[in-house]
PDB file of C-alpha atoms in Angstrom:
ATOM      1  CA  MET A1182       4.976 -32.377  20.467  1.00 49.00           C
ATOM      2  CA  GLU A1183       5.491 -30.064  17.938  1.00 58.00           C
ATOM      3  CA  SER A1184       5.957 -26.239  18.767  1.00 61.00           C
ATOM      4  CA  ALA A1185       2.768 -23.989  17.376  1.00 64.00           C
ATOM      5  CA  PRO A1186       4.067 -22.153  14.346  1.00 75.00           C
ATOM      6  CA  LEU A1187       5.380 -18.342  14.743  1.00 81.00           C
ATOM      7  CA  PRO A1188       2.782 -15.785  13.744  1.00 93.00           C
ATOM      8  CA  THR A1189       3.885 -13.864  10.387  1.00 97.00           C
ATOM      9  CA  VAL A1190       4.725 -10.020  10.717  1.00 98.00           C
ATOM     10  CA  ALA A1191       3.485  -7.354   8.526  1.00 98.00           C
ATOM     11  CA  LEU A1192       4.210  -3.719   7.791  1.00 98.00           C
ATOM     12  CA  VAL A1193       1.371  -1.787   6.765  1.00 98.00           C
ATOM     13  CA  THR A1194       2.866   1.587   5.793  1.00 98.00           C
ATOM     14  CA  GLY A1195       0.031   4.152   6.103  1.00 96.00           C
ATOM     15  CA  GLY A1196      -1.451   2.068   7.904  1.00 96.00           C
ATOM     16  CA  ILE A1197      -2.846   4.643  10.543  1.00 95.00           C
ATOM     17  CA  ARG A1198      -6.089   5.323   8.467  1.00 94.00           C
ATOM     18  CA  GLY A1199      -8.367   4.681   5.448  1.00 94.00           C
ATOM     19  CA  LEU A1200      -7.397   1.591   3.234  1.00 96.00           C
ATOM     20  CA  GLY A1201      -4.253   1.052   5.163  1.00 97.00           C
ATOM     21  CA  LEU A1202      -5.834   0.843   8.420  1.00 97.00           C
ATOM     22  CA  ALA A1203      -8.767  -1.696   6.705  1.00 98.00           C
ATOM     23  CA  THR A1204      -5.957  -3.867   5.404  1.00 98.00           C
ATOM     24  CA  ALA A1205      -3.973  -3.662   8.975  1.00 98.00           C
ATOM     25  CA  ARG A1206      -7.070  -4.497  11.046  1.00 98.00           C
ATOM     26  CA  LEU A1207      -7.871  -7.399   8.563  1.00 98.00           C
ATOM     27  CA  LEU A1208      -4.182  -9.156   8.661  1.00 98.00           C
ATOM     28  CA  ALA A1209      -4.153  -8.372  12.442  1.00 98.00           C
ATOM     29  CA  ALA A1210      -7.701 -10.296  12.733  1.00 98.00           C
ATOM     30  CA  GLN A1211      -5.913 -13.468  10.825  1.00 97.00           C
ATOM     31  CA  GLY A1212      -3.366 -13.645  13.857  1.00 97.00           C
ATOM     32  CA  GLN A1213      -0.381 -11.580  12.107  1.00 98.00           C
ATOM     33  CA  LEU A1214       1.702  -9.426  14.294  1.00 98.00           C
ATOM     34  CA  VAL A1215       0.813  -6.388  12.342  1.00 98.00           C
ATOM     35  CA  HIS A1216       3.115  -2.779  12.292  1.00 98.00           C
ATOM     36  CA  ILE A1217       1.411   0.435  11.243  1.00 98.00           C
ATOM     37  CA  THR A1218       3.091   3.650  10.096  1.00 98.00           C
ATOM     38  CA  TYR A1219       1.883   7.260  10.085  1.00 96.00           C
ATOM     39  CA  HIS A1220       3.401  10.604   8.977  1.00 94.00           C
ATOM     40  CA  ARG A1221       1.121  12.900  10.520  1.00 89.00           C
ATOM     41  CA  SER A1222      -1.389  11.075  12.803  1.00 82.00           C
ATOM     42  CA  ASP A1223      -3.865  14.122  14.369  1.00 77.00           C
ATOM     43  CA  GLY A1224      -4.120  11.935  17.264  1.00 91.00           C
ATOM     44  CA  ARG A1225      -4.997   8.565  15.854  1.00 91.00           C
ATOM     45  CA  ALA A1226      -1.670   6.846  16.361  1.00 94.00           C
ATOM     46  CA  ALA A1227      -2.694   7.399  20.456  1.00 94.00           C
ATOM     47  CA  LYS A1228      -6.363   5.866  19.684  1.00 95.00           C
ATOM     48  CA  LEU A1229      -4.638   2.928  17.567  1.00 97.00           C
ATOM     49  CA  GLU A1230      -2.499   2.163  20.585  1.00 96.00           C
ATOM     50  CA  ALA A1231      -4.427  -0.851  22.200  1.00 96.00           C
ATOM     51  CA  GLU A1232      -5.096  -2.163  18.595  1.00 97.00           C
ATOM     52  CA  PHE A1233      -1.382  -2.296  17.579  1.00 98.00           C
ATOM     53  CA  PRO A1234       0.418  -2.364  21.087  1.00 97.00           C
ATOM     54  CA  GLY A1235       4.289  -1.230  20.449  1.00 96.00           C
ATOM     55  CA  ARG A1236       3.843  -1.484  16.746  1.00 98.00           C
ATOM     56  CA  ILE A1237       2.715   2.279  15.475  1.00 97.00           C
ATOM     57  CA  HIS A1238       5.601   4.042  14.082  1.00 97.00           C
ATOM     58  CA  GLN A1239       6.045   7.596  12.891  1.00 97.00           C
ATOM     59  CA  ALA A1240       8.060   7.877   9.782  1.00 97.00           C
ATOM     60  CA  ASP A1241       8.274   9.898   6.675  1.00 97.00           C
ATOM     61  CA  LEU A1242       9.173   7.484   4.095  1.00 98.00           C
ATOM     62  CA  GLU A1243       9.985  10.051   1.482  1.00 97.00           C
ATOM     63  CA  ASP A1244      13.610   9.811   3.642  1.00 97.00           C
ATOM     64  CA  GLN A1245      15.228   6.771   2.851  1.00 98.00           C
ATOM     65  CA  PRO A1246      17.527   6.834   6.182  1.00 98.00           C
ATOM     66  CA  GLN A1247      13.797   7.187   7.781  1.00 98.00           C
ATOM     67  CA  SER A1248      12.439   3.778   5.453  1.00 98.00           C
ATOM     68  CA  GLU A1249      15.694   2.217   6.896  1.00 98.00           C
ATOM     69  CA  ALA A1250      15.386   2.663  10.533  1.00 98.00           C
ATOM     70  CA  LEU A1251      11.428   1.646  10.373  1.00 98.00           C
ATOM     71  CA  VAL A1252      12.534  -1.675   9.077  1.00 98.00           C
ATOM     72  CA  GLN A1253      15.359  -1.856  11.605  1.00 98.00           C
ATOM     73  CA  ALA A1254      12.727  -1.132  14.405  1.00 98.00           C
ATOM     74  CA  ILE A1255      10.327  -3.987  13.530  1.00 98.00           C
ATOM     75  CA  LEU A1256      12.990  -6.536  12.816  1.00 98.00           C
ATOM     76  CA  GLU A1257      14.471  -5.884  16.573  1.00 98.00           C
ATOM     77  CA  ARG A1258      11.013  -6.176  18.050  1.00 98.00           C
ATOM     78  CA  ASP A1259       9.549  -9.138  16.329  1.00 98.00           C
ATOM     79  CA  GLY A1260      12.647 -10.803  14.440  1.00 97.00           C
ATOM     80  CA  ARG A1261      11.406 -11.173  10.738  1.00 98.00           C
ATOM     81  CA  LEU A1262       9.083  -9.269   8.489  1.00 98.00           C
ATOM     82  CA  ASP A1263       7.008 -11.421   5.727  1.00 98.00           C
ATOM     83  CA  SER A1264       4.896  -8.913   4.109  1.00 98.00           C
ATOM     84  CA  LEU A1265       5.017  -5.530   3.060  1.00 98.00           C
ATOM     85  CA  VAL A1266       1.484  -3.401   2.183  1.00 98.00           C
ATOM     86  CA  HIS A1267       2.433   0.131   1.116  1.00 98.00           C
ATOM     87  CA  ALA A1268      -0.678   2.225   1.402  1.00 97.00           C
ATOM     88  CA  VAL A1269       1.026   5.641   1.320  1.00 96.00           C
ATOM     89  CA  GLY A1270       0.518   7.882  -1.679  1.00 93.00           C
ATOM     90  CA  ASN A1271      -1.265  11.466  -1.901  1.00 91.00           C
ATOM     91  CA  TYR A1272      -3.708  12.087  -4.480  1.00 87.00           C
ATOM     92  CA  ASP A1273      -4.189  15.584  -5.991  1.00 83.00           C
ATOM     93  CA  THR A1274      -5.735  17.175  -9.095  1.00 77.00           C
ATOM     94  CA  GLY A1275      -4.183  19.253 -11.486  1.00 65.00           C
ATOM     95  CA  GLN A1276      -2.798  19.333 -15.532  1.00 63.00           C
ATOM     96  CA  ALA A1277       0.198  17.398 -16.674  1.00 58.00           C
ATOM     97  CA  THR A1278       2.305  20.539 -17.187  1.00 60.00           C
ATOM     98  CA  GLY A1279       2.477  21.600 -13.474  1.00 73.00           C
ATOM     99  CA  ALA A1280       6.158  20.303 -12.816  1.00 87.00           C
ATOM    100  CA  ALA A1281       5.584  20.940  -8.799  1.00 90.00           C
ATOM    101  CA  LEU A1282       2.684  18.930  -8.543  1.00 90.00           C
ATOM    102  CA  LEU A1283       4.078  15.909 -10.386  1.00 89.00           C
ATOM    103  CA  THR A1284       7.247  16.267  -8.337  1.00 93.00           C
ATOM    104  CA  ALA A1285       4.850  15.990  -5.138  1.00 93.00           C
ATOM    105  CA  MET A1286       3.101  13.177  -6.832  1.00 93.00           C
ATOM    106  CA  TRP A1287       6.317  11.262  -7.647  1.00 95.00           C
ATOM    107  CA  ARG A1288       7.779  11.602  -4.387  1.00 97.00           C
ATOM    108  CA  SER A1289       4.633  10.604  -2.577  1.00 96.00           C
ATOM    109  CA  ASN A1290       3.629   7.706  -4.458  1.00 96.00           C
ATOM    110  CA  ALA A1291       6.502   6.263  -6.392  1.00 97.00           C
ATOM    111  CA  MET A1292       9.631   7.503  -4.037  1.00 98.00           C
ATOM    112  CA  THR A1293       8.143   6.361  -0.807  1.00 98.00           C
ATOM    113  CA  ALA A1294       7.344   3.062  -2.434  1.00 98.00           C
ATOM    114  CA  MET A1295      10.993   2.582  -3.584  1.00 97.00           C
ATOM    115  CA  HIS A1296      12.463   3.240  -0.266  1.00 98.00           C
ATOM    116  CA  VAL A1297      10.308   0.937   2.060  1.00 98.00           C
ATOM    117  CA  ALA A1298      11.195  -1.958  -0.554  1.00 98.00           C
ATOM    118  CA  ALA A1299      14.494  -1.264  -0.512  1.00 98.00           C
ATOM    119  CA  ALA A1300      14.698  -1.240   3.513  1.00 98.00           C
ATOM    120  CA  ALA A1301      12.485  -4.525   3.571  1.00 98.00           C
ATOM    121  CA  ARG A1302      13.893  -6.480   0.339  1.00 98.00           C
ATOM    122  CA  GLY A1303      16.532  -8.387   2.677  1.00 98.00           C
ATOM    123  CA  ALA A1304      13.797  -9.548   5.329  1.00 98.00           C
ATOM    124  CA  ILE A1305      11.219 -10.275   2.622  1.00 98.00           C
ATOM    125  CA  GLU A1306      13.418 -12.196   0.647  1.00 98.00           C
ATOM    126  CA  SER A1307      14.396 -14.476   3.798  1.00 98.00           C
ATOM    127  CA  SER A1308      10.885 -15.473   4.648  1.00 98.00           C
ATOM    128  CA  GLN A1309      10.026 -15.727   0.784  1.00 98.00           C
ATOM    129  CA  GLY A1310       7.227 -13.281   1.622  1.00 98.00           C
ATOM    130  CA  ALA A1311       5.152 -10.457  -0.313  1.00 98.00           C
ATOM    131  CA  MET A1312       5.089  -6.731  -1.134  1.00 98.00           C
ATOM    132  CA  VAL A1313       1.715  -4.952  -2.573  1.00 98.00           C
ATOM    133  CA  PHE A1314       1.664  -1.372  -3.557  1.00 98.00           C
ATOM    134  CA  PHE A1315      -1.291   0.302  -4.203  1.00 97.00           C
ATOM    135  CA  GLY A1316      -2.054   1.872  -7.519  1.00 94.00           C
ATOM    136  CA  CYS A1317      -5.350   3.446  -9.284  1.00 92.00           C
ATOM    137  CA  ALA A1318      -7.711   2.078 -11.305  1.00 90.00           C
ATOM    138  CA  GLY A1319      -7.244   2.632 -15.153  1.00 84.00           C
ATOM    139  CA  LEU A1320      -3.218   2.204 -15.313  1.00 83.00           C
ATOM    140  CA  GLU A1321      -3.372  -0.584 -17.652  1.00 73.00           C
ATOM    141  CA  GLY A1322      -4.746   1.590 -20.402  1.00 66.00           C
ATOM    142  CA  HIS A1323      -2.466   4.458 -19.950  1.00 58.00           C
ATOM    143  CA  GLY A1324      -5.342   6.896 -21.057  1.00 61.00           C
ATOM    144  CA  PRO A1325      -4.978  10.823 -20.718  1.00 59.00           C
ATOM    145  CA  ARG A1326      -6.198  12.293 -17.517  1.00 62.00           C
ATOM    146  CA  LEU A1327      -7.617  15.760 -17.190  1.00 64.00           C
ATOM    147  CA  ASP A1328      -7.741  16.090 -13.527  1.00 69.00           C
ATOM    148  CA  SER A1329      -5.505  13.964 -12.242  1.00 78.00           C
ATOM    149  CA  ALA A1330      -2.520  13.446 -14.929  1.00 84.00           C
ATOM    150  CA  ALA A1331       0.194  13.716 -12.096  1.00 86.00           C
ATOM    151  CA  TYR A1332      -0.963  11.274  -9.726  1.00 88.00           C
ATOM    152  CA  ALA A1333      -1.831   8.678 -12.571  1.00 88.00           C
ATOM    153  CA  ALA A1334       1.636   9.220 -14.083  1.00 89.00           C
ATOM    154  CA  ALA A1335       3.524   8.699 -10.543  1.00 92.00           C
ATOM    155  CA  LYS A1336       1.323   5.389 -10.155  1.00 94.00           C
ATOM    156  CA  SER A1337       2.110   4.386 -13.857  1.00 92.00           C
ATOM    157  CA  ALA A1338       5.853   4.778 -13.360  1.00 93.00           C
ATOM    158  CA  LEU A1339       5.187   2.751  -9.856  1.00 96.00           C
ATOM    159  CA  LEU A1340       3.577  -0.108 -11.876  1.00 96.00           C
ATOM    160  CA  VAL A1341       6.376  -0.407 -13.938  1.00 96.00           C
ATOM    161  CA  LEU A1342       8.853  -0.215 -10.851  1.00 97.00           C
ATOM    162  CA  VAL A1343       6.850  -3.171  -9.176  1.00 98.00           C
ATOM    163  CA  LYS A1344       6.893  -5.361 -12.336  1.00 97.00           C
ATOM    164  CA  SER A1345      10.643  -4.905 -12.246  1.00 98.00           C
ATOM    165  CA  LEU A1346      11.090  -5.410  -8.685  1.00 98.00           C
ATOM    166  CA  ALA A1347       9.011  -8.687  -9.108  1.00 98.00           C
ATOM    167  CA  VAL A1348      11.229 -10.104 -11.508  1.00 98.00           C
ATOM    168  CA  GLU A1349      14.473  -9.106  -9.178  1.00 98.00           C
ATOM    169  CA  LEU A1350      12.807 -10.650  -6.092  1.00 98.00           C
ATOM    170  CA  ALA A1351      11.255 -14.238  -7.958  1.00 98.00           C
ATOM    171  CA  LEU A1352      14.299 -16.267  -7.817  1.00 97.00           C
ATOM    172  CA  SER A1353      14.429 -15.787  -3.694  1.00 98.00           C
ATOM    173  CA  GLY A1354      10.447 -16.621  -4.043  1.00 98.00           C
ATOM    174  CA  ALA A1355       9.611 -13.625  -2.683  1.00 98.00           C
ATOM    175  CA  ARG A1356       6.572 -11.847  -4.972  1.00 98.00           C
ATOM    176  CA  ALA A1357       5.923  -8.102  -5.715  1.00 98.00           C
ATOM    177  CA  ASN A1358       2.144  -6.890  -7.005  1.00 98.00           C
ATOM    178  CA  MET A1359      -0.158  -4.058  -7.082  1.00 98.00           C
ATOM    179  CA  ILE A1360      -3.542  -3.449  -6.040  1.00 97.00           C
ATOM    180  CA  SER A1361      -5.576  -0.478  -8.084  1.00 96.00           C
ATOM    181  CA  PRO A1362      -8.570   0.544  -6.216  1.00 95.00           C
ATOM    182  CA  GLY A1363     -11.195   2.745  -7.849  1.00 91.00           C
ATOM    183  CA  LEU A1364     -13.432   4.887  -6.003  1.00 90.00           C
ATOM    184  CA  ILE A1365     -13.739   3.494  -2.482  1.00 92.00           C
ATOM    185  CA  PRO A1366     -15.100   6.247  -0.118  1.00 88.00           C
ATOM    186  CA  HIS A1367     -13.855   6.141   3.473  1.00 83.00           C
ATOM    187  CA  ASP A1368     -12.890   8.805   6.085  1.00 81.00           C
ATOM    188  CA  ALA A1369      -9.546   9.723   4.577  1.00 75.00           C
ATOM    189  CA  ALA A1370     -10.422   9.689   0.978  1.00 72.00           C
ATOM    190  CA  HIS A1371     -10.647  12.663  -1.483  1.00 68.00           C
ATOM    191  CA  GLU A1372     -13.754  14.315  -2.096  1.00 69.00           C
ATOM    192  CA  ASP A1373     -13.751  12.601  -5.529  1.00 68.00           C
ATOM    193  CA  ALA A1374     -14.765   9.217  -4.154  1.00 61.00           C
ATOM    194  CA  MET A1375     -17.686  10.738  -3.216  1.00 71.00           C
ATOM    195  CA  SER A1376     -18.563  12.384  -6.417  1.00 77.00           C
ATOM    196  CA  GLU A1377     -21.933  11.406  -7.476  1.00 83.00           C
ATOM    197  CA  GLU A1378     -21.073  11.758 -11.242  1.00 87.00           C
ATOM    198  CA  LEU A1379     -17.997   9.797 -11.003  1.00 83.00           C
ATOM    199  CA  LEU A1380     -19.750   6.921  -8.798  1.00 84.00           C
ATOM    200  CA  ALA A1381     -22.480   6.855 -11.669  1.00 88.00           C
ATOM    201  CA  GLN A1382     -19.941   5.533 -14.108  1.00 88.00           C
ATOM    202  CA  ILE A1383     -18.851   2.586 -12.122  1.00 92.00           C
ATOM    203  CA  PRO A1384     -20.102  -0.510 -14.427  1.00 93.00           C
ATOM    204  CA  MET A1385     -20.803  -2.514 -11.104  1.00 94.00           C
ATOM    205  CA  GLY A1386     -23.179   0.258 -10.067  1.00 92.00           C
ATOM    206  CA  ARG A1387     -21.645   0.471  -6.506  1.00 92.00           C
ATOM    207  CA  PRO A1388     -18.696   1.992  -4.918  1.00 91.00           C
ATOM    208  CA  GLY A1389     -16.238  -0.443  -3.435  1.00 93.00           C
ATOM    209  CA  SER A1390     -15.330  -0.651   0.358  1.00 95.00           C
ATOM    210  CA  PRO A1391     -12.210  -0.589   2.419  1.00 96.00           C
ATOM    211  CA  ALA A1392     -13.033  -4.419   3.276  1.00 97.00           C
ATOM    212  CA  GLU A1393     -12.665  -5.150  -0.299  1.00 98.00           C
ATOM    213  CA  VAL A1394      -9.322  -3.577  -0.878  1.00 97.00           C
ATOM    214  CA  ALA A1395      -8.328  -5.211   2.310  1.00 98.00           C
ATOM    215  CA  ALA A1396      -9.072  -8.410   1.131  1.00 98.00           C
ATOM    216  CA  ALA A1397      -7.322  -8.130  -1.979  1.00 98.00           C
ATOM    217  CA  ALA A1398      -4.488  -7.343  -0.041  1.00 98.00           C
ATOM    218  CA  ALA A1399      -4.461 -10.336   2.224  1.00 98.00           C
ATOM    219  CA  PHE A1400      -4.775 -12.693  -0.621  1.00 98.00           C
ATOM    220  CA  LEU A1401      -1.726 -11.133  -2.292  1.00 98.00           C
ATOM    221  CA  THR A1402       0.397 -11.164   1.005  1.00 98.00           C
ATOM    222  CA  SER A1403      -0.892 -14.924   1.558  1.00 98.00           C
ATOM    223  CA  ASP A1404       0.509 -18.057   0.844  1.00 96.00           C
ATOM    224  CA  GLN A1405      -2.423 -18.486  -1.986  1.00 97.00           C
ATOM    225  CA  SER A1406      -0.848 -16.146  -4.148  1.00 98.00           C
ATOM    226  CA  SER A1407       2.558 -17.843  -3.918  1.00 97.00           C
ATOM    227  CA  TYR A1408       2.864 -18.108  -7.681  1.00 98.00           C
ATOM    228  CA  THR A1409       1.292 -14.583  -8.508  1.00 98.00           C
ATOM    229  CA  THR A1410       4.008 -11.711  -8.863  1.00 98.00           C
ATOM    230  CA  GLY A1411       4.047  -8.785 -11.418  1.00 98.00           C
ATOM    231  CA  ALA A1412       0.277  -8.564 -11.338  1.00 97.00           C
ATOM    232  CA  ASN A1413      -1.657  -5.309 -11.014  1.00 97.00           C
ATOM    233  CA  LEU A1414      -5.152  -6.332  -9.412  1.00 97.00           C
ATOM    234  CA  PRO A1415      -7.906  -4.094  -9.755  1.00 96.00           C
ATOM    235  CA  VAL A1416     -10.617  -3.634  -7.297  1.00 96.00           C
ATOM    236  CA  SER A1417     -12.953  -0.936  -9.113  1.00 93.00           C
ATOM    237  CA  GLY A1418     -15.989  -2.687  -9.647  1.00 94.00           C
ATOM    238  CA  GLY A1419     -15.357  -2.334 -13.650  1.00 93.00           C
ATOM    239  CA  TRP A1420     -14.325   1.195 -13.484  1.00 85.00           C
ATOM    240  CA  MET A1421     -12.027   2.762 -16.155  1.00 84.00           C
ATOM    241  CA  ILE A1422     -11.227  -0.727 -17.874  1.00 82.00           C
TER     242      ILE A1422
END
């Protein structure tokens, strides 16, 4: 009699809230063992303990040693890591000439991603798994941004890094892709996601939902996307095409 396959193990950084939490809940509903992280939880971690027992981690992913300790804790707990969904990255508005803002956006959106990717790489390659990173709508066009230039610049840099990582991982069978959400209202979203003026510009005539973003992340970490790498999948209803 054949034994049942072991459940796969996923890490959703920033899974304490918003799009990360929606993704973590979907992966858990699919039967995966899901680890989530937070930097500052405001009590959210305790409320989620019953959903993710023993798999909630506090970590500042701007710090490489903390990223490495996070992955090590997962491997010690579950022995493997099959997928990484990186849902960490602050959003802020400001002009491109604001050096302090650009540095902050770079550290939060690009450096956290590369730190956790470096820490998880060996485990992901061993499992021939997948990494998924969050971008933002409109990156492929590289158009000017009057209100979010530093943020978009950091996400654009991340896209280049993700594509490069995809090439590096390819021979191992592991993959790296990006999801670029549009306006997705949720409990942790920036106020821009609720702007009636911006929402009116979405070609599909409505905002997206966290569930739709989570479904895209689940697809890109599943065997159904085993030949997809280096892609940037927009989940934006056509906004900023």
